[in-house]
Amino acid sequence: MTEISITLYLLPFIFLILPKADAFYLPGSYMHTYSQAEAIFAKVNSLTSIETELPFSYYSLPFCRPPDGIKKSAENLGELLMGDQIDNSPYRFRVNINESLYLCTTEPLTAADVKLLNERSRDLYQVNMMLDNLPVMRFTEQNGQFIQWTGYPIGYAPTGTDQYFVINHLRFKIFVHEYEGSNAEIITTGEEGLAVISETDKKKMSGYQIVGFEVTPCSFKRDPGYLSKLSMYEKIDPVYCPVEIGRSQPIKENERISFTYAVEFVKSDIKWPSRWDVYLKMNGAKIHWLSIMNSVMVILFLASIVFVIFLRTVRRDLAKYEELDKEAQAQMAEELSGWKLVVGDVFREPDHSKLLCVMVGDGVQILGMAVVTIVFAALGFMSPASRGMLLTGMIILYLFLGIAAGYVGVRLWRTIKGGSDGWRSVAWCISCFFPGISFLILTCLNFILWGSKSTGALPISLFFTLFALWFCISVPLTLVGGLLGTRADPIDYPVRTNQIPREIPERKYSSWLLVFGAGTLPFGTLFIELFFILTSIWLGRFYYVFGFLLVVLLLLVTVCAEVSVVLTYMHLCVEDWRWWWKSFFASGSVALYVFLYSVNYLVFDLRSLSGPVSAILYLGYSLIMALAIVLATGTVGFLVSFTFVHYLFSSVKID
C-alpha cells in the first residue's frame, strides 16, 4: 500500500480529530502563499505557433537571460512528449510592489538574428510564460469582442507594411488574494501527494495567493546607449501600451533592443481553487451543449428503432423454429434460406485469424486505457495545472493493461484454433503491433523535428526510456496475460463446423461497401466532440470538458455495438458466414471518417498552417489517432457480435 493510499485510508479519522475547517479540493497543483515584497520569478515554456506546430526553445531568440544562468525545470514524461521545455526567466516580481523595471539591452542584431526574429514573428510564434503555474493571459479585441489568449506574440507587422516590430515591453497585471490561514485546509494534488495543513501552520500559510496573471505586450523604442548603463531591475519611467508605430522598436540589423517591463498587483476576491476557471471557460458553451444533446437524442432514437425491429425479427424466427419437431426442423432447414442455413459454417476459422486476435487484444488495451483515463479526468483527477499528467497517465495505463490484452487475444486464439499452440507468438505480436507502428511513425516525425531543431523532437534518452518501459513492463505483462489466457477455458462453440465450407451466394454489390458505410453512424456521435478536441490540440485551447467526452464515449461504444450486430445479422441472413472481419470493420470503419475529418480540419480550419513539415506532422499524429480508434471501436464491434452469434446459434436445437 502506497503512502498516498494509507493517507486516504486514514482520512476519515483525520476528519474526526481535526476541528471545524474550511476545505477544498483541487487536483494537480499545490497552494503557495507569498509574503509582502517576496520575490517571485516567472518561467517560460517553449515558443509555439498555430501556423507551424513546431515548438522552439525560448532562448533560441536573443532574449534577456537570467543573471544566474538558464535552469530547466523537472519535466514528466507527458511534458517531454508534448515538446514542453520549461526554463527559468529573468522576469522578477515582488509581491504587492508596483514598479517599472529595466531588464537588459541586447548586442547589435546580426543578419541571422533579424532573419530569425522576422520568421518567428511572421509565423505567429508566441511566448508562453507562467507564474505560480498559471499561464499568462492577454486579451485582444476582434470585431467588437474581447478574445482571451494564453501567451503573447514575439513581434508583429502592422497592416500594409513588411517591417516587423519586436515586443520588448510587457505590462503585467497580477491578481492576488489575501489568505488569512484561519482554518485548516485539506489539499490533494496530482503530483505532490496529499497534504493536510493543521492549525499550527496557519500563521505560516498566511499571505498572498496568486489567482490571475495577465499581460499587455507592446513595442517601444528606447535609447539603448542610456539604458545599457543601467543594471538589471533598475527602475525606469513607465510606458503605457499601446504606443504609436513611430515609437515602436523595429527589427533591423545592427539595432540594439532594450527589454523592459512593468508590473501592477491587484487585490482580487477570486479564491485560489477557482483561479483556473477563466482558462477553462468555454466560448460557445450553449452551442456545445445543444450539439451534444442533439447527437444524443438522434443516436438514441435510431438505436431504439434498430433494436425494436431487430429483436422482434430474431425472436420471431427462433420461436417459429423451436415450435417444430426435429424432423420438421430438418425439412425447414432445406426449404428456408437465411442465417439458419450457415449453422455449419458460422464458426469456421476466419482468414488471417492471428492478425484478428492481435488487433482485438490491442483494441482491448487501448479501449481500457481510454475509458479509465476519461473516467478519472471526468472525476477531476486530471487537472490542467499538472502539465503532461494526462498523457503520462495514459501511457502508464496502457503499459499495465497489457495483461488484459494478452489474456483476451490468446483466449480468442485458443477458441479459434482449439488449442494453445503458438500462443507465445500471438502474445508477442499483441505487445508489438500498435506500439511498433506508433514508434515507426513517431521516429519518422522525430527526424523531421530534429532537422527543424524543434524542442518537440524527442531526445535520444527519452527514446531509450520508452523502449525500456515497453520491453520491461508492457511486453512481460502481455506474456503473463497470454499465459493466463492459455489456462482459461476456451469458449465452446454451440454447433459443429462442417468440413466443406458452404458456397456463399453472389451479390450484385460487395458487402464491404455496406461495412465501410456503417461507420457513418458511430461517427455521428463523435464528430462534434472531435472538433473541440482538435481545436484544443492544434490551436492551443484548454480542453477540460471530460464529462461531455465520457458521455460521447459511452454513446460511441453503444452505437458501435449496435451497428456491428445489425450488420452481422444482415450478412448471416444472406448466407454470408464470413462475419468475423466484417463485424470488426463495421464499427472500426469510423476511424476512416475520423481521419478524413482530420484532413478536412487541416484544409479548412487550419488554413494558416504553413509548410509541408507542419502538414506532415499533423497527418502523422492523425494517422496514429485513427489507428487507435479502429482498434478500439473494431474490438467493441467484434466482441459484441461474437457474443450475439454465440447466443443466437446456442438457442437453435440442431445437430
XYZ file of C-alpha atoms in Angstrom, residues 22-524:
503
model
C -12.921 25.083 5.548
C -11.777 22.564 2.935
C -11.454 22.455 -0.794
C -10.216 20.041 -3.430
C -8.060 20.885 -6.392
C -6.183 18.147 -8.207
C -2.882 18.803 -9.856
C -1.483 21.796 -8.012
C -0.228 22.834 -4.585
C -1.252 26.081 -2.940
C 1.510 28.624 -2.421
C 1.268 31.752 -0.320
C 3.719 34.631 -0.592
C 4.662 37.288 1.911
C 4.785 41.025 1.289
C 7.632 42.008 -1.119
C 8.668 38.381 -1.602
C 10.432 37.877 -4.947
C 8.769 35.562 -7.489
C 10.286 34.637 -10.826
C 8.244 33.744 -13.901
C 9.065 30.686 -16.017
C 8.945 30.322 -19.798
C 7.858 27.339 -21.859
C 8.655 26.547 -25.491
C 7.707 29.065 -28.183
C 4.653 27.762 -30.042
C 2.710 28.703 -33.154
C -0.625 27.663 -34.625
C 0.953 28.193 -38.050
C 3.743 25.621 -37.876
C 3.107 23.431 -34.792
C 6.903 23.287 -34.347
C 7.904 24.357 -30.804
C 11.254 26.072 -30.235
C 13.235 26.973 -27.163
C 12.587 30.424 -25.678
C 16.305 31.163 -25.568
C 16.781 30.327 -29.245
C 15.988 34.033 -29.783
C 18.041 36.990 -28.497
C 16.067 37.493 -25.290
C 17.367 38.515 -21.865
C 18.760 35.669 -19.797
C 18.577 35.127 -16.023
C 21.559 36.504 -14.086
C 22.195 33.066 -12.516
C 22.026 31.208 -15.815
C 19.353 29.106 -17.510
C 17.931 26.317 -15.364
C 15.485 23.762 -16.717
C 12.544 22.674 -14.603
C 11.957 18.984 -13.946
C 9.614 17.602 -16.602
C 7.494 14.483 -16.578
C 7.092 12.015 -19.423
C 3.982 13.697 -20.790
C 5.620 17.139 -20.942
C 8.609 15.753 -22.831
C 6.363 14.002 -25.346
C 4.394 17.212 -25.898
C 7.592 19.160 -26.610
C 7.456 21.337 -23.480
C 10.736 22.862 -22.319
C 10.228 24.922 -19.172
C 13.092 27.244 -18.201
C 13.554 29.993 -15.654
C 13.354 33.591 -16.810
C 14.773 36.951 -15.647
C 11.285 38.429 -15.032
C 11.111 39.106 -11.306
C 8.084 40.327 -9.376
C 7.919 41.484 -5.759
C 4.550 40.834 -4.144
C 2.338 43.951 -3.919
C 5.044 46.284 -5.247
C 4.121 48.090 -8.454
C 7.189 49.073 -10.448
C 8.638 49.618 -13.924
C 11.991 47.910 -14.398
C 14.812 47.650 -16.890
C 15.863 44.136 -17.912
C 18.694 44.201 -20.453
C 19.899 45.517 -23.808
C 20.979 43.060 -26.478
C 24.089 43.157 -28.589
C 23.603 44.653 -32.083
C 21.397 42.301 -34.074
C 23.161 40.274 -36.731
C 21.622 39.357 -40.092
C 20.899 35.873 -38.712
C 19.134 37.361 -35.648
C 16.997 39.634 -37.831
C 16.063 36.777 -40.138
C 15.115 34.503 -37.226
C 13.069 37.176 -35.424
C 11.231 38.061 -38.638
C 10.484 34.382 -39.365
C 9.193 33.720 -35.852
C 7.070 36.889 -35.962
C 5.690 36.050 -39.408
C 4.784 32.518 -38.252
C 2.885 33.967 -35.262
C 5.093 32.406 -32.610
C 4.201 33.364 -29.069
C 5.916 33.306 -25.694
C 4.309 31.013 -23.118
C 5.099 32.446 -19.709
C 3.956 31.088 -16.331
C 3.815 32.472 -12.818
C 2.993 30.166 -9.918
C 1.940 27.580 -12.520
C -0.578 29.985 -14.113
C -0.138 30.701 -17.850
C -0.014 34.356 -18.745
C -3.170 35.610 -20.432
C -3.773 38.502 -22.784
C -6.957 39.964 -24.250
C -7.384 41.142 -27.830
C -10.339 42.898 -29.432
C -11.736 41.433 -32.652
C -14.973 42.653 -34.240
C -16.006 44.366 -31.034
C -15.463 41.291 -28.859
C -12.666 40.593 -26.414
C -10.922 37.278 -27.020
C -8.602 35.742 -24.459
C -5.327 34.058 -25.406
C -2.556 32.439 -23.456
C 0.888 33.813 -24.205
C 1.919 36.888 -26.164
C 3.477 37.332 -29.637
C 7.177 37.738 -30.320
C 6.604 40.520 -32.807
C 4.177 41.885 -35.349
C 3.942 43.720 -38.657
C 1.324 46.476 -38.998
C -1.198 46.038 -41.791
C 0.166 47.127 -45.164
C 3.856 47.026 -44.184
C 6.630 44.446 -44.333
C 8.509 45.892 -41.361
C 8.342 43.768 -38.219
C 8.489 45.206 -34.710
C 9.603 43.198 -31.687
C 7.658 43.017 -28.435
C 10.157 44.399 -25.945
C 7.958 45.907 -23.221
C 5.467 43.950 -21.123
C 2.874 45.377 -18.745
C 1.904 42.668 -16.275
C -1.148 42.664 -14.070
C -1.007 40.125 -11.233
C -4.146 39.383 -9.242
C -3.574 38.343 -5.633
C -5.952 37.052 -2.996
C -5.161 37.728 0.633
C -5.275 34.475 2.533
C -5.706 34.622 6.290
C -4.980 30.962 7.034
C -7.647 30.968 9.754
C -8.702 27.343 9.451
C -7.165 24.041 8.497
C -7.437 23.143 4.859
C -7.002 19.830 3.066
C -5.352 19.928 -0.309
C -4.882 16.953 -2.608
C -2.625 17.232 -5.601
C -1.787 15.295 -8.711
C 1.986 15.491 -8.400
C 2.730 16.301 -4.800
C 0.503 13.830 -2.998
C -1.904 14.688 -0.211
C -1.189 17.431 2.317
C -3.080 18.351 5.477
C -2.439 21.830 6.847
C -3.037 21.943 10.570
C -3.972 24.852 12.841
C -0.375 25.212 13.978
C 0.660 26.077 10.423
C -1.930 28.771 9.797
C 0.424 31.658 10.547
C 2.982 30.195 8.201
C 0.364 29.841 5.448
C -0.990 33.379 5.787
C -0.072 35.683 2.959
C -0.984 36.351 -0.655
C -2.040 33.832 -3.279
C -1.633 34.454 -6.996
C -5.006 33.980 -8.682
C -4.517 35.761 -12.018
C -1.719 36.635 -14.457
C -2.331 38.983 -17.377
C -0.046 40.801 -19.801
C -0.321 43.682 -22.263
C 2.562 43.432 -24.741
C 3.853 46.325 -26.812
C 6.848 47.525 -28.759
C 8.653 50.657 -27.582
C 11.953 52.032 -28.847
C 14.254 53.414 -26.179
C 17.739 54.891 -26.244
C 19.989 51.823 -25.897
C 23.010 53.960 -25.072
C 21.312 55.330 -21.962
C 19.639 52.116 -20.833
C 22.732 49.969 -21.293
C 24.340 51.909 -18.429
C 21.631 50.664 -16.073
C 21.749 47.431 -14.136
C 19.104 44.745 -14.347
C 15.988 45.557 -12.245
C 16.733 49.287 -12.002
C 13.624 51.464 -12.085
C 12.659 53.333 -15.260
C 9.884 55.648 -16.393
C 6.610 53.812 -17.082
C 5.371 53.136 -20.621
C 1.686 52.962 -21.474
C 0.742 50.412 -24.123
C -0.021 50.509 -26.957
C 2.275 53.116 -28.475
C 2.437 54.765 -31.902
C 4.174 52.960 -34.760
C 6.800 55.681 -34.935
C 7.901 54.933 -31.372
C 7.970 51.134 -31.785
C 11.146 49.036 -31.858
C 11.845 47.748 -35.402
C 13.714 44.532 -36.121
C 16.715 45.736 -38.102
C 20.319 44.738 -38.486
C 22.736 46.396 -36.017
C 19.800 47.556 -33.864
C 20.137 47.058 -30.095
C 16.890 46.047 -28.401
C 16.191 47.085 -24.814
C 13.762 44.908 -22.861
C 11.709 46.412 -20.051
C 8.607 45.514 -18.108
C 6.152 46.892 -15.595
C 4.040 45.101 -13.009
C 0.843 46.033 -11.199
C -0.617 43.995 -8.342
C -4.394 43.984 -7.957
C -6.323 42.635 -4.963
C -8.906 40.048 -6.030
C -11.832 38.219 -4.427
C -11.132 35.127 -6.550
C -10.085 32.277 -4.300
C -7.167 30.027 -5.116
C -9.254 26.921 -6.021
C -11.170 28.972 -8.627
C -8.216 30.625 -10.331
C -8.271 28.225 -13.304
C -11.933 28.943 -14.098
C -11.121 31.754 -16.528
C -8.788 29.447 -18.503
C -11.273 26.590 -18.662
C -14.199 28.796 -19.605
C -15.524 27.657 -22.988
C -16.688 30.025 -25.680
C -19.965 28.971 -27.249
C -20.919 26.672 -24.371
C -24.601 26.749 -25.398
C -23.761 25.536 -28.893
C -21.627 22.796 -27.369
C -24.469 21.662 -25.098
C -27.107 21.769 -27.814
C -24.901 19.905 -30.280
C -24.116 17.159 -27.795
C -27.751 16.784 -26.737
C -28.858 16.721 -30.361
C -26.405 13.902 -31.091
C -27.558 12.005 -28.015
C -31.228 12.245 -28.984
C -30.632 11.266 -32.614
C -28.483 8.283 -31.678
C -30.891 7.047 -29.015
C -33.812 7.385 -31.428
C -32.054 5.441 -34.186
C -30.811 2.826 -31.752
C -34.290 2.240 -30.353
C -35.757 1.756 -33.837
C -32.983 -0.622 -34.880
C -33.250 -2.717 -31.754
C -37.055 -2.939 -31.792
C -37.062 -4.186 -35.388
C -34.065 -6.428 -34.839
C -35.201 -8.100 -31.626
C -38.707 -8.727 -32.951
C -37.302 -10.369 -36.104
C -34.872 -12.649 -34.292
C -37.330 -13.702 -31.623
C -39.985 -14.490 -34.241
C -37.546 -16.682 -36.185
C -36.410 -18.519 -33.059
C -39.947 -19.025 -31.757
C -41.145 -20.356 -35.113
C -38.093 -22.623 -35.422
C -38.366 -24.186 -31.958
C -42.099 -24.906 -32.227
C -41.284 -27.621 -34.775
C -40.054 -31.117 -34.011
C -36.652 -32.363 -35.188
C -37.947 -33.820 -38.437
C -39.809 -30.654 -39.282
C -36.722 -28.610 -38.385
C -34.607 -30.619 -40.807
C -37.210 -30.181 -43.549
C -37.473 -26.469 -42.769
C -33.701 -26.103 -42.992
C -33.811 -27.469 -46.532
C -36.637 -25.196 -47.602
C -35.815 -21.898 -45.914
C -32.901 -19.569 -46.503
C -31.248 -17.213 -44.095
C -28.993 -17.389 -41.084
C -30.190 -20.904 -40.187
C -28.501 -22.314 -43.282
C -24.989 -21.257 -42.206
C -25.144 -23.153 -38.918
C -22.316 -25.428 -40.077
C -20.051 -22.580 -41.212
C -20.720 -19.682 -38.867
C -17.813 -20.586 -36.570
C -15.398 -21.560 -39.326
C -11.915 -20.099 -38.771
C -11.587 -16.709 -40.491
C -8.780 -15.688 -42.809
C -5.728 -14.215 -41.026
C -7.052 -15.342 -37.654
C -3.781 -14.499 -35.909
C -3.962 -10.878 -37.058
C -7.561 -10.708 -35.830
C -6.529 -11.937 -32.362
C -3.683 -9.419 -32.273
C -5.904 -6.490 -33.259
C -8.619 -7.477 -30.777
C -6.031 -7.745 -27.992
C -4.588 -4.321 -28.800
C -8.100 -2.912 -29.045
C -8.904 -4.100 -25.522
C -5.733 -2.413 -24.266
C -6.480 0.912 -25.988
C -10.173 0.907 -25.051
C -9.387 0.148 -21.407
C -6.832 2.948 -21.333
C -9.302 5.421 -22.856
C -12.179 4.502 -20.528
C -10.138 4.647 -17.318
C -8.380 7.888 -18.329
C -11.596 9.693 -19.265
C -13.393 8.489 -16.113
C -10.569 9.771 -13.904
C -10.441 13.032 -15.839
C -14.228 13.460 -15.564
C -13.964 12.928 -11.799
C -11.409 15.744 -11.586
C -8.147 13.858 -11.180
C -6.555 15.251 -14.360
C -6.033 18.955 -13.784
C -4.579 21.248 -16.476
C -2.348 22.624 -13.727
C -0.364 19.379 -13.927
C 1.142 19.652 -17.379
C 1.646 16.328 -19.081
C -0.258 14.444 -16.375
C -2.981 13.287 -18.758
C -0.538 11.890 -21.303
C 1.646 10.325 -18.604
C -1.377 8.637 -17.052
C -2.473 7.287 -20.432
C 0.961 5.756 -21.088
C 1.131 4.129 -17.646
C -2.381 2.700 -18.021
C -1.552 1.374 -21.477
C 1.560 -0.363 -20.186
C -0.208 -2.133 -17.339
C -3.268 -3.073 -19.400
C -1.006 -5.298 -21.492
C -2.075 -8.151 -19.222
C -5.707 -7.718 -20.344
C -4.654 -7.519 -23.999
C -2.629 -10.739 -23.764
C -5.437 -12.577 -21.978
C -8.183 -11.638 -24.443
C -6.044 -12.144 -27.567
C -4.663 -15.547 -26.537
C -8.011 -16.831 -25.295
C -9.584 -15.855 -28.610
C -6.710 -17.676 -30.349
C -7.405 -20.816 -28.297
C -11.104 -20.568 -29.130
C -10.443 -20.312 -32.864
C -7.673 -22.934 -33.034
C -8.967 -25.276 -30.355
C -5.550 -25.378 -28.663
C -2.729 -23.274 -27.225
C -0.077 -23.917 -29.847
C 1.512 -20.656 -30.972
C 0.173 -18.525 -28.119
C 3.599 -17.002 -27.405
C 3.813 -15.691 -30.944
C 0.327 -14.189 -30.597
C 1.228 -12.515 -27.282
C 4.461 -11.095 -28.744
C 2.596 -9.713 -31.740
C -0.019 -8.140 -29.463
C 2.679 -6.366 -27.459
C 4.432 -5.099 -30.611
C 1.657 -4.367 -33.140
C 0.247 -0.968 -32.130
C 3.335 0.274 -30.220
C 5.578 -0.805 -33.103
C 3.568 1.075 -35.732
C 3.349 4.130 -33.458
C 7.106 4.070 -32.804
C 7.792 3.828 -36.517
C 5.608 6.854 -37.292
C 6.964 8.849 -34.335
C 10.555 8.063 -35.331
C 9.959 9.397 -38.838
C 8.310 12.526 -37.426
C 11.127 12.892 -34.916
C 13.720 13.005 -37.686
C 11.726 15.851 -39.233
C 11.658 17.688 -35.886
C 15.378 17.100 -35.370
C 16.028 18.573 -38.800
C 13.986 21.649 -37.827
C 15.836 21.970 -34.464
C 12.490 21.976 -32.667
C 12.050 21.305 -28.944
C 9.255 18.941 -29.988
C 11.917 16.433 -31.054
C 12.282 13.635 -28.518
C 15.800 13.353 -27.083
C 17.524 10.037 -27.666
C 17.462 9.360 -23.909
C 13.663 9.525 -23.965
C 13.589 7.010 -26.811
C 15.583 4.579 -24.673
C 13.257 5.281 -21.735
C 10.175 4.496 -23.819
C 11.788 1.329 -25.159
C 12.659 0.274 -21.613
C 9.072 0.860 -20.462
C 7.796 -1.049 -23.474
C 10.006 -4.124 -23.162
C 10.314 -4.182 -19.358
C 6.652 -3.598 -18.458
C 4.256 -3.918 -21.390
C 5.769 -6.970 -23.103
C 6.190 -9.082 -19.926
C 2.679 -8.223 -18.739
C 1.264 -9.136 -22.155
C 3.038 -12.502 -21.971
C 1.672 -13.032 -18.448
C -1.811 -12.204 -19.734
C -1.289 -14.671 -22.590
C -0.260 -17.362 -20.100
C -3.436 -16.738 -18.123
C -5.370 -16.975 -21.384
C -3.950 -20.444 -22.062
C -5.137 -21.623 -18.649
C -8.643 -20.232 -19.097
C -11.233 -22.487 -20.687
C -11.757 -21.786 -24.407
C -15.206 -20.698 -25.470
C -17.092 -23.761 -26.711
C -18.972 -23.372 -29.968
C -22.676 -24.318 -29.709
C -22.647 -26.001 -33.158
C -20.196 -28.104 -35.118
C -18.388 -26.824 -38.187
C -18.754 -28.730 -41.464
C -15.633 -29.983 -43.188
C -16.612 -28.471 -46.549
C -17.378 -24.729 -46.490
C -20.757 -23.651 -47.811
C -20.804 -21.634 -51.012
C -21.769 -18.008 -50.482
C -24.392 -16.679 -52.926
C -23.157 -13.994 -55.274
C -24.308 -10.446 -54.650
C -24.657 -7.550 -57.041
C -22.671 -5.231 -54.807
C -19.794 -6.032 -52.483
C -20.844 -6.404 -48.860
C -17.775 -4.401 -47.863
C -19.450 -1.232 -49.174
C -22.118 -1.657 -46.516
C -19.464 -2.423 -43.894
C -17.482 0.759 -44.514
C -20.630 2.812 -44.914
C -21.783 1.692 -41.467
C -19.062 3.807 -39.857
C -21.037 6.979 -40.553
C -23.450 6.273 -37.688
C -20.769 5.998 -34.944
C -19.031 8.989 -36.492
C -22.217 10.995 -35.979
